[in-house]
Amino acid sequence: MYVLRSIPLMLVLFLVRHALANPWAEVSAPSNGLSRAIGETSAGCQSGAITLPSEGKGYVVMHLERHRYFGQPELIEAIQTLGERAAHGIGLLHVGDLALPRGGPMPSGHRSHQTGLDADIWFDLSPSLHARTDKLRSNVQAPSLLSSATKELDYRLWSDRHVQLLKAAARLPAVDRIFVNAQIKRELCDTVGRDRAWLRKIRPWYHHDDHFHLRLACPSDSPACVRQEAVPEGDGCDASLDWWLHQQPAKPAHPAAPTPVLPVACREVLEEE
Ligand SMILES: [Zn+2]
């Protein structure tokens, strides 16, 4: 009886899943042609994406099962450059999501990351079990740098290596901005000395206590890439940071699935064989 009743339910679940399937997540390979970021980071796609190799000098790619390790050549280069820098005394980079093979909206986890110009990098820099096999890099969560009790920076975890890494990332010319938790931004504001121009690119944002988010500027050869509003002048250690520290509204735990309107050019990217 149970089996008979469960069959229609499974069929219904299958149909619902199919109806909700995100076509961008169904495509397994990048499109051919020139590498281009198209549209906005939260409403766009990418053509001619490059695959980030799952391991390289100073880095490993996490949760390969998500198939989100594709980006524009500038992004791949930025990550590999940071990996090389990390290999000299910083630690091992654990690289999280970049974009789907042709970008576009992801079925879960991010609103941005759609144009191949965004990447998440964990704050965990320890060469760990994760480095050993692909399987051990799946279904694992990045550890937070905040104390779960106080929601402030846990100084047993935070180190100068994080400062060095964020500084190296912010100084990459291709990097437009970097999102971190406001507690991390505050720590940098309080401790970085005279050489602090790079702090401008470090922006407070929701969460980002277990990873930072690297966002590149639109590459000059991607005319359909939509530029984000410029980062304000100054180091950002000001009232805007106070707002994040004291007044930011709580972000909904499960934001509604976004339904961005993508540029028409993205349809061609998606439909290319
Ligand atoms: Zn991100």
Coordinates of C-alpha atoms and ligand atoms in Angstrom, one line a residue:
M1 CA 0.0 0.0 0.0
Y2 CA 2.7 2.4 1.0
V3 CA 4.6 1.7 -2.2
L4 CA 1.6 2.2 -4.4
R5 CA 0.8 5.5 -2.7
S6 CA 4.4 6.7 -2.9
I7 CA 4.7 6.3 -6.7
P8 CA 2.4 9.3 -7.6
L9 CA 4.2 11.4 -5.0
M10 CA 7.6 10.6 -6.5
L11 CA 6.2 11.4 -9.9
V12 CA 4.9 14.7 -8.7
L13 CA 8.2 15.5 -7.0
F14 CA 10.0 14.7 -10.2
L15 CA 7.7 17.0 -12.3
V16 CA 8.0 19.8 -9.8
R17 CA 11.8 19.5 -9.8
H18 CA 11.9 19.4 -13.5
A19 CA 9.7 22.5 -13.8
L20 CA 11.9 24.4 -11.4
A21 CA 15.2 23.2 -13.0
N22 CA 17.5 26.0 -13.7
P23 CA 18.8 25.7 -17.3
W24 CA 22.0 27.4 -16.4
A25 CA 22.8 24.7 -13.9
E26 CA 22.0 22.0 -16.5
V27 CA 24.7 23.1 -19.0
S28 CA 28.0 21.2 -18.4
A29 CA 30.5 23.1 -20.5
P30 CA 31.4 26.7 -21.2
S31 CA 30.3 28.2 -24.5
N32 CA 32.8 28.6 -27.3
G33 CA 34.0 31.9 -28.6
L34 CA 35.5 34.9 -27.0
S35 CA 35.6 35.3 -23.3
R36 CA 33.1 37.9 -22.3
A37 CA 31.3 38.9 -19.1
I38 CA 27.7 39.9 -20.1
G39 CA 25.3 42.0 -18.1
E40 CA 25.3 42.6 -14.3
T41 CA 26.9 40.4 -11.8
S42 CA 23.4 39.7 -10.4
A43 CA 21.7 39.5 -13.8
G44 CA 24.1 38.2 -16.5
C45 CA 26.1 35.4 -17.9
Q46 CA 29.5 34.6 -19.4
S47 CA 30.8 33.3 -22.7
G48 CA 34.1 31.6 -23.4
A49 CA 34.6 30.8 -19.7
I50 CA 37.9 29.2 -18.5
T51 CA 37.9 26.2 -16.1
L52 CA 39.9 26.8 -12.9
P53 CA 42.0 23.6 -12.4
S54 CA 40.9 21.9 -9.2
E55 CA 44.3 22.3 -7.7
G56 CA 47.2 24.6 -8.3
K57 CA 50.1 26.3 -6.5
G58 CA 48.8 27.5 -3.2
Y59 CA 45.1 26.7 -3.8
V60 CA 42.5 23.9 -3.9
V61 CA 38.9 24.2 -5.3
M62 CA 36.3 23.2 -2.8
H63 CA 33.0 21.4 -3.4
L64 CA 33.7 20.4 -7.0
E65 CA 30.3 18.7 -7.1
R66 CA 28.7 22.1 -7.4
H67 CA 30.4 22.6 -10.8
R68 CA 30.9 26.3 -10.1
Y69 CA 34.6 26.7 -11.0
F70 CA 34.3 28.6 -14.2
G71 CA 35.2 32.2 -14.8
Q72 CA 36.6 34.9 -17.1
P73 CA 40.3 34.6 -17.8
E74 CA 41.0 37.6 -15.5
L75 CA 39.3 35.8 -12.6
I76 CA 41.2 32.6 -13.1
E77 CA 44.5 34.6 -13.3
A78 CA 43.6 36.5 -10.2
I79 CA 43.0 33.3 -8.2
Q80 CA 46.2 31.7 -9.5
T81 CA 48.2 34.8 -8.6
L82 CA 46.8 34.8 -5.1
G83 CA 47.5 31.1 -4.8
E84 CA 51.2 31.7 -5.6
R85 CA 51.3 34.6 -3.1
A86 CA 49.6 32.3 -0.5
A87 CA 52.2 29.6 -1.1
H88 CA 54.8 32.0 0.2
G89 CA 54.0 32.0 3.9
I90 CA 50.2 32.6 4.0
G91 CA 48.8 29.2 3.7
L92 CA 46.5 27.2 1.4
L93 CA 43.6 29.0 -0.3
H94 CA 40.3 27.1 -0.3
V95 CA 38.5 28.4 -3.3
G96 CA 34.7 28.3 -3.1
D97 CA 32.2 29.2 -5.9
L98 CA 33.1 31.1 -9.0
A99 CA 30.4 30.8 -11.6
L100 CA 28.5 28.1 -13.6
P101 CA 30.1 27.1 -17.0
R102 CA 28.0 29.8 -18.7
G103 CA 27.3 31.9 -15.7
G104 CA 23.7 32.9 -15.1
P105 CA 21.7 32.6 -11.9
M106 CA 22.6 29.7 -9.6
P107 CA 19.9 27.4 -8.2
S108 CA 21.2 28.2 -4.7
G109 CA 23.6 30.2 -2.6
H110 CA 24.2 33.4 -4.5
R111 CA 22.5 36.3 -6.3
S112 CA 25.7 37.5 -7.9
H113 CA 28.5 35.2 -9.4
Q114 CA 26.7 35.4 -12.7
T115 CA 29.2 36.9 -15.1
G116 CA 32.4 35.0 -14.2
L117 CA 33.9 37.9 -12.3
D118 CA 33.2 36.8 -8.7
A119 CA 34.9 34.2 -6.5
D120 CA 34.6 33.2 -2.9
I121 CA 37.8 32.3 -1.0
W122 CA 37.7 30.8 2.5
F123 CA 39.4 32.4 5.5
D124 CA 40.5 29.0 6.5
L125 CA 44.1 28.9 5.3
S126 CA 45.3 25.6 6.9
P127 CA 46.5 22.8 4.7
S128 CA 43.9 20.4 5.9
L129 CA 42.2 17.1 5.1
H130 CA 40.3 19.0 2.4
A131 CA 43.3 19.2 0.3
R132 CA 43.7 15.5 0.0
T133 CA 40.9 14.2 -2.2
D134 CA 38.0 15.6 -4.2
K135 CA 35.5 13.8 -2.0
L136 CA 36.8 15.4 1.2
R137 CA 36.3 18.7 -0.4
S138 CA 32.6 18.2 -0.9
N139 CA 29.8 19.0 1.5
V140 CA 32.1 20.8 3.9
Q141 CA 31.4 24.2 5.4
A142 CA 34.0 26.9 5.8
P143 CA 34.7 27.7 9.4
S144 CA 33.8 31.2 10.6
L145 CA 36.2 33.7 12.0
L146 CA 33.6 35.0 14.4
S147 CA 32.9 33.7 17.9
S148 CA 29.5 32.1 17.9
A149 CA 28.9 33.5 21.3
T150 CA 29.8 37.2 20.8
K151 CA 29.7 37.5 17.0
E152 CA 32.9 39.3 17.2
L153 CA 36.2 38.4 15.7
D154 CA 37.8 35.3 17.3
Y155 CA 41.4 36.2 17.8
R156 CA 42.4 32.6 18.1
L157 CA 41.5 32.3 14.4
W158 CA 42.3 35.7 13.0
S159 CA 45.9 36.3 12.1
D160 CA 48.2 38.6 10.2
R161 CA 48.1 36.1 7.4
H162 CA 44.5 37.1 6.7
V163 CA 45.7 40.7 6.5
Q164 CA 48.4 39.8 4.1
L165 CA 46.0 37.8 1.9
L166 CA 43.3 40.6 1.8
K167 CA 46.0 43.1 1.1
A168 CA 47.4 41.0 -1.8
A169 CA 43.9 40.5 -3.2
A170 CA 42.9 44.2 -2.9
R171 CA 46.1 45.2 -4.7
L172 CA 45.4 43.1 -7.8
P173 CA 44.6 45.7 -10.4
A174 CA 41.7 43.6 -11.8
V175 CA 40.0 43.5 -8.4
D176 CA 37.2 46.0 -8.1
R177 CA 36.1 45.3 -4.5
I178 CA 36.2 42.6 -1.8
F179 CA 33.3 41.8 0.5
V180 CA 34.1 40.9 4.2
N181 CA 32.1 40.8 7.4
A182 CA 31.9 44.2 9.1
Q183 CA 33.9 42.9 12.1
I184 CA 36.8 42.1 9.8
K185 CA 36.6 45.5 8.1
R186 CA 36.7 47.1 11.5
E187 CA 39.7 45.0 12.6
L188 CA 41.5 46.2 9.5
C189 CA 40.5 49.8 10.1
D190 CA 41.8 49.6 13.7
T191 CA 45.1 47.9 13.0
V192 CA 46.4 48.6 9.5
G193 CA 49.1 51.4 9.6
R194 CA 50.0 54.1 7.3
D195 CA 49.9 52.1 4.1
R196 CA 46.1 51.7 3.9
A197 CA 44.9 52.8 0.5
W198 CA 44.0 49.2 -0.2
L199 CA 41.4 49.3 2.5
R200 CA 39.1 51.2 0.1
K201 CA 38.4 48.0 -1.8
I202 CA 37.5 46.0 1.3
R203 CA 33.8 46.5 1.7
P204 CA 31.6 45.3 4.6
W205 CA 28.7 43.0 3.7
Y206 CA 26.3 40.5 5.2
H207 CA 27.9 37.3 6.4
H208 CA 31.3 36.9 4.8
D209 CA 32.8 35.8 8.1
D210 CA 34.0 32.4 6.7
H211 CA 35.0 33.6 3.3
F212 CA 35.7 36.8 1.4
H213 CA 34.2 37.6 -1.9
L214 CA 36.5 38.8 -4.7
R215 CA 34.8 40.8 -7.4
L216 CA 36.6 42.0 -10.5
A217 CA 35.9 45.1 -12.5
C218 CA 34.4 44.7 -16.0
P219 CA 37.2 43.6 -18.3
S220 CA 37.9 46.2 -21.0
D221 CA 37.1 43.8 -23.8
S222 CA 33.6 42.9 -22.4
P223 CA 31.5 45.8 -23.8
A224 CA 28.2 44.3 -22.6
C225 CA 29.5 44.0 -19.0
V226 CA 27.6 46.4 -16.8
R227 CA 29.8 48.3 -14.4
Q228 CA 28.8 48.5 -10.8
E229 CA 28.7 51.8 -9.1
A230 CA 32.2 52.8 -8.1
V231 CA 33.5 52.2 -4.6
P232 CA 33.4 55.5 -2.6
E233 CA 36.6 57.4 -2.1
G234 CA 38.5 56.9 1.2
D235 CA 39.3 53.9 3.3
G236 CA 35.7 53.2 4.3
C237 CA 36.6 53.4 8.1
D238 CA 33.8 55.8 8.7
A239 CA 30.1 56.2 9.4
S240 CA 29.2 53.7 6.7
L241 CA 31.1 51.0 8.7
D242 CA 29.4 52.1 11.9
W243 CA 26.1 51.5 10.2
W244 CA 27.1 48.0 9.4
L245 CA 28.4 47.4 12.9
H246 CA 25.4 48.9 14.7
Q247 CA 22.4 49.3 12.5
Q248 CA 22.4 46.9 9.7
P249 CA 19.0 45.2 9.3
A250 CA 19.0 41.4 9.6
K251 CA 19.2 39.7 6.3
P252 CA 16.5 37.1 5.7
A253 CA 17.9 33.6 6.4
H254 CA 16.4 32.3 3.2
P255 CA 16.2 35.1 0.6
A256 CA 13.5 34.4 -2.1
A257 CA 14.9 32.9 -5.3
P258 CA 15.8 35.8 -7.5
T259 CA 14.3 36.1 -11.0
P260 CA 16.7 38.4 -12.7
V261 CA 16.0 39.6 -16.3
L262 CA 19.1 38.6 -18.2
P263 CA 20.4 40.5 -21.3
V264 CA 19.1 39.0 -24.6
A265 CA 22.7 38.0 -25.5
C266 CA 22.6 35.5 -22.6
R267 CA 20.0 33.4 -24.4
E268 CA 22.4 32.8 -27.3
V269 CA 25.1 31.8 -24.7
L270 CA 22.8 29.4 -23.1
E271 CA 21.5 27.8 -26.3
E272 CA 24.8 27.3 -28.0
E273 CA 25.5 23.6 -28.5
Ligands
ZN1 ZN 30.4 35.2 -3.1

